[in-house]
Coordinates of C-alpha atoms in Angstrom, one line a residue:
X1 CA -280.5 123.9 11.7
X2 CA -280.0 127.4 13.0
X3 CA -280.2 127.7 16.8
X4 CA -283.0 129.8 18.3
X5 CA -283.2 131.7 21.5
X6 CA -286.2 132.6 23.5
X7 CA -285.7 136.2 22.6
X8 CA -285.6 135.6 18.9
X9 CA -288.6 133.3 18.9
X10 CA -290.6 135.8 20.8
X11 CA -290.5 138.2 17.8
X12 CA -293.1 136.0 16.1
X13 CA -296.7 136.7 16.6
X14 CA -298.0 133.3 15.5
X15 CA -298.9 130.8 18.1
X16 CA -299.7 127.1 17.6
X17 CA -302.8 127.6 19.8
X18 CA -304.0 130.5 17.7
X19 CA -303.9 128.9 14.3
X20 CA -307.0 129.1 12.1
X21 CA -308.2 126.2 10.0
X22 CA -306.2 125.4 6.8
X23 CA -307.6 126.9 3.7
X24 CA -305.9 127.3 0.2
X25 CA -307.1 131.0 0.1
X26 CA -304.3 132.3 2.4
X27 CA -300.7 131.8 3.2
X28 CA -299.6 128.6 4.9
X29 CA -297.5 128.8 8.1
X30 CA -294.8 126.6 9.4
X31 CA -296.8 126.2 12.6
X32 CA -299.7 124.6 10.8
X33 CA -297.5 122.0 9.2
X34 CA -295.9 121.3 12.6
X35 CA -299.4 121.0 14.2
X36 CA -300.4 118.4 11.5
X37 CA -297.3 116.3 11.8
X38 CA -297.4 116.4 15.6
X39 CA -301.1 115.6 15.9
X40 CA -300.7 111.9 16.9
X41 CA -298.2 112.8 19.6
X42 CA -300.2 115.8 20.9
X43 CA -303.2 113.5 21.2
X44 CA -301.3 110.7 23.1
X45 CA -299.1 113.0 25.2
X46 CA -300.9 116.4 25.6
X47 CA -298.5 117.5 28.4
X48 CA -294.7 117.0 28.0
X49 CA -292.0 117.7 30.5
X50 CA -289.8 120.7 30.0
X51 CA -286.1 120.2 29.3
X52 CA -285.6 122.5 32.4
X53 CA -287.2 119.8 34.6
X54 CA -285.0 119.1 37.7
X55 CA -282.9 122.2 37.1
X56 CA -281.8 124.1 40.3
X57 CA -280.6 127.5 39.3
X58 CA -279.0 127.9 42.7
X59 CA -277.4 124.5 42.7
X60 CA -274.2 124.1 44.8
X61 CA -272.4 120.9 45.8
X62 CA -271.1 121.0 49.4
X63 CA -267.3 120.9 49.7
X64 CA -267.3 117.3 50.9
X65 CA -268.8 116.2 47.6
X66 CA -266.7 118.2 45.2
X67 CA -263.6 116.9 43.4
X68 CA -260.3 117.8 45.0
X69 CA -259.4 118.6 48.6
X70 CA -262.0 120.5 50.7
X71 CA -261.2 124.2 51.5
X72 CA -259.5 125.0 54.8
X73 CA -261.9 127.8 55.6
X74 CA -265.7 128.2 55.5
X75 CA -268.8 128.0 57.5
X76 CA -268.8 124.4 58.7
X77 CA -272.4 124.6 60.0
X78 CA -273.6 125.9 56.6
X79 CA -271.6 123.2 54.8
X80 CA -273.0 120.5 57.0
X81 CA -276.5 121.8 56.4
X82 CA -275.9 121.8 52.6
X83 CA -274.5 118.3 52.7
X84 CA -277.5 117.0 54.5
X85 CA -279.9 118.8 52.1
X86 CA -278.1 117.4 49.0
X87 CA -277.8 113.9 50.2
X88 CA -281.4 113.9 51.2
X89 CA -282.4 115.1 47.8
X90 CA -280.3 112.4 46.1
X91 CA -281.9 109.7 48.3
X92 CA -285.4 111.1 47.5
X93 CA -284.6 110.9 43.8
X94 CA -283.5 107.2 44.1
X95 CA -279.9 107.9 43.4
X96 CA -278.6 106.1 46.6
X97 CA -280.1 102.6 46.5
X98 CA -277.5 101.2 48.8
X99 CA -277.4 104.3 50.9
X100 CA -273.8 105.1 49.9
X101 CA -272.8 108.4 48.3
X102 CA -270.5 107.4 45.4
X103 CA -268.7 109.7 42.9
X104 CA -270.9 108.2 40.1
X105 CA -274.1 109.1 42.1
X106 CA -272.8 112.7 42.7
X107 CA -272.0 113.1 39.0
X108 CA -275.4 111.8 38.0
X109 CA -277.1 114.2 40.5
X110 CA -275.0 117.1 39.2
X111 CA -276.2 116.6 35.7
X112 CA -279.8 116.5 36.7
X113 CA -279.7 119.6 38.8
X114 CA -277.1 121.7 36.9
X115 CA -276.3 120.1 33.6
X116 CA -276.0 122.7 30.8
X117 CA -277.3 120.2 28.2
X118 CA -281.0 119.4 28.8
X119 CA -283.3 117.6 26.4
X120 CA -286.5 115.6 26.1
X121 CA -287.4 113.0 23.5
X122 CA -291.1 112.1 23.2
X123 CA -292.5 109.6 20.8
X124 CA -295.6 107.5 19.9
X125 CA -295.5 104.4 17.7
X126 CA -298.3 102.3 16.2
X127 CA -296.6 99.1 17.5
X128 CA -296.1 100.3 21.1
X129 CA -298.6 100.4 23.8
X130 CA -297.2 103.4 25.6
X131 CA -295.4 106.6 24.6
X132 CA -291.6 106.9 24.5
X133 CA -290.5 109.3 27.2
X134 CA -286.8 110.1 27.5
X135 CA -285.1 113.0 29.3
X136 CA -281.3 113.5 28.9
X137 CA -278.9 115.7 30.7
X138 CA -275.2 116.5 30.4
X139 CA -272.4 118.6 31.8
X140 CA -268.7 118.9 31.2
X141 CA -267.9 115.2 31.3
X142 CA -271.0 113.2 32.4
X143 CA -274.3 112.3 30.7
X144 CA -277.5 111.0 32.3
X145 CA -280.5 109.5 30.4
X146 CA -283.9 108.9 32.1
X147 CA -286.3 106.6 30.4
X148 CA -289.9 106.2 31.7
X149 CA -291.1 102.6 31.0
X150 CA -294.3 101.1 32.5
X151 CA -294.4 103.8 35.2
X152 CA -290.8 103.1 36.3
X153 CA -287.8 105.4 35.7
X154 CA -284.7 103.7 34.2
X155 CA -281.4 105.6 34.8
X156 CA -278.3 105.5 32.7
X157 CA -275.2 107.5 33.1
X158 CA -271.7 107.7 31.7
X159 CA -269.4 109.6 29.4
X160 CA -270.8 112.7 27.8
X161 CA -269.8 111.4 24.3
X162 CA -272.4 108.6 24.6
X163 CA -275.3 111.0 25.1
X164 CA -276.4 111.4 21.4
X165 CA -276.7 107.7 20.9
X166 CA -278.3 106.9 24.3
X167 CA -281.0 109.5 23.8
X168 CA -282.3 107.6 20.8
X169 CA -281.5 104.0 21.8
X170 CA -285.2 103.1 22.2
X171 CA -286.1 104.3 18.7
X172 CA -285.7 101.5 16.2
X173 CA -284.1 102.5 13.0
X174 CA -286.4 102.7 10.0
X175 CA -285.4 103.1 6.3
X176 CA -285.4 106.6 5.0
X177 CA -288.3 107.5 2.8
X178 CA -287.8 108.6 -0.8
X179 CA -287.3 112.2 -1.8
X180 CA -284.8 115.0 -1.2
X181 CA -283.9 117.8 1.1
X182 CA -286.2 120.8 1.1
X183 CA -285.7 124.2 2.8
X184 CA -288.3 126.9 2.8
X185 CA -287.8 130.4 4.1
X186 CA -290.8 132.0 5.8
X187 CA -291.4 135.5 7.2
X188 CA -291.1 136.6 10.9
X189 CA -294.6 135.4 11.5
X190 CA -294.0 131.9 10.0
X191 CA -295.9 132.7 6.8
X192 CA -294.6 130.7 3.9
X193 CA -294.2 132.2 0.4
X194 CA -297.1 131.6 -2.0
X195 CA -294.7 130.3 -4.7
X196 CA -293.9 127.4 -2.3
X197 CA -297.5 126.2 -2.4
X198 CA -296.6 123.0 -4.4
X199 CA -293.8 122.1 -2.1
X200 CA -295.9 122.7 1.0
X201 CA -298.6 120.5 -0.5
X202 CA -296.0 117.8 -1.1
X203 CA -294.9 117.9 2.6
X204 CA -298.5 117.9 3.7
X205 CA -299.2 114.7 1.6
X206 CA -296.2 113.1 3.3
X207 CA -297.4 113.9 6.8
X208 CA -300.9 112.7 5.9
X209 CA -299.9 109.2 4.8
X210 CA -300.5 106.3 7.2
X211 CA -298.4 107.1 10.2
X212 CA -296.4 104.5 12.1
X213 CA -294.4 106.8 14.5
X214 CA -293.9 110.4 15.6
X215 CA -290.9 111.7 17.6
X216 CA -290.3 115.2 19.0
X217 CA -286.9 116.3 20.3
X218 CA -286.5 119.4 22.5
X219 CA -283.1 120.7 23.5
X220 CA -281.7 123.5 25.5
X221 CA -277.9 124.1 25.8
X222 CA -276.4 126.7 28.1
X223 CA -279.8 128.4 28.5
X224 CA -280.1 128.8 24.7
X225 CA -283.1 127.1 23.1
X226 CA -282.0 125.0 20.3
X227 CA -285.5 123.6 19.8
X228 CA -288.4 123.6 22.2
X229 CA -291.7 123.4 20.4
X230 CA -293.2 125.9 19.3
X231 CA -289.9 127.8 19.6
X232 CA -288.4 125.7 16.9
X233 CA -288.9 122.0 16.4
X234 CA -287.1 118.8 15.5
X235 CA -289.5 116.0 14.4
X236 CA -289.0 112.5 13.0
X237 CA -292.0 110.8 11.6
X238 CA -292.5 107.4 10.1
X239 CA -295.2 106.9 7.4
X240 CA -295.9 103.9 5.2
X241 CA -292.9 104.6 2.9
X242 CA -290.2 105.5 5.4
X243 CA -288.8 108.0 7.9
X244 CA -288.7 111.8 7.5
X245 CA -287.4 114.8 9.3
X246 CA -289.4 118.0 9.7
X247 CA -287.9 120.9 11.6
X248 CA -288.2 124.7 12.1
X249 CA -285.7 127.3 13.4
X250 CA -285.3 131.0 13.4
X251 CA -282.7 132.7 11.2
X252 CA -280.4 135.5 12.3
X253 CA -282.8 137.9 10.7
X254 CA -285.6 136.6 12.8
X255 CA -287.4 134.8 10.0
X256 CA -288.6 131.2 10.3
X257 CA -287.0 128.4 8.3
X258 CA -288.6 125.1 7.6
X259 CA -286.7 122.0 6.6
X260 CA -287.9 118.6 5.4
X261 CA -285.9 115.6 4.3
X262 CA -285.7 111.8 4.4
X263 CA -283.9 110.8 7.6
X264 CA -282.8 108.0 9.8
X265 CA -282.1 107.8 13.5
X266 CA -278.5 108.7 12.9
X267 CA -279.8 112.1 11.6
X268 CA -281.1 112.9 15.1
X269 CA -277.9 111.6 16.8
X270 CA -275.7 113.8 14.6
X271 CA -277.9 116.8 15.2
X272 CA -277.7 116.4 19.0
X273 CA -274.0 115.8 18.8
X274 CA -273.5 119.0 16.8
X275 CA -275.9 121.2 18.8
X276 CA -274.9 120.0 22.3
X277 CA -271.3 118.8 22.0
X278 CA -270.0 120.6 18.9

């Protein structure tokens, strides 16, 4: 999928909150299809966290916590104040359970506050009592994944290369549904061409089948929005015949592109690997 930026997406005038009811007498939009496929998730999780959660634009580690020898000069009082602030913040976030500031805890904290890879995975499934809520973060060499389960936050951190798999570990793999890859090119307002009506109806029938699961992935890399609904979307949905992918992005010309295809969990892992690590 083509990456989007906040600037590019702002050229559209359509808004998912301003859609009018679906009728066959006017052009379909990519936003209406997304609203339909995301309806179960929006109902269960009306408010989702932003990928920018925990970000501190003015983040700075004190010299004592950085890699390498500390500098010989500097404002010692300011450094001590910054150290106290950072360690207190780490403790408040539950990153120092034993009270010890370890290199692993510092790396984890750094990804939360300043990681250039920031994503959210939200999902609802018919066989689960609560929604799937995952946040993931990464920087030059470290990855952190937060999974909210039963009101508790489970933390996992390690090598950046493990991030794509960890982000989707709690999504069981489902066989791909039948069918092939479809790509539709819309205008700058998300309006789909009239000649694509049959294809749009095929996608709509797929999204309307009995639903077993819906997953939305949102991702920002180096302040560039890869997907953050409605500024682009990456959706996996499971119906009674298999798993599918539905996604939108903005082309270099500022026109919306919609993609639909049978997909497995590995499809999402490869996409995050390409978008975030490629």
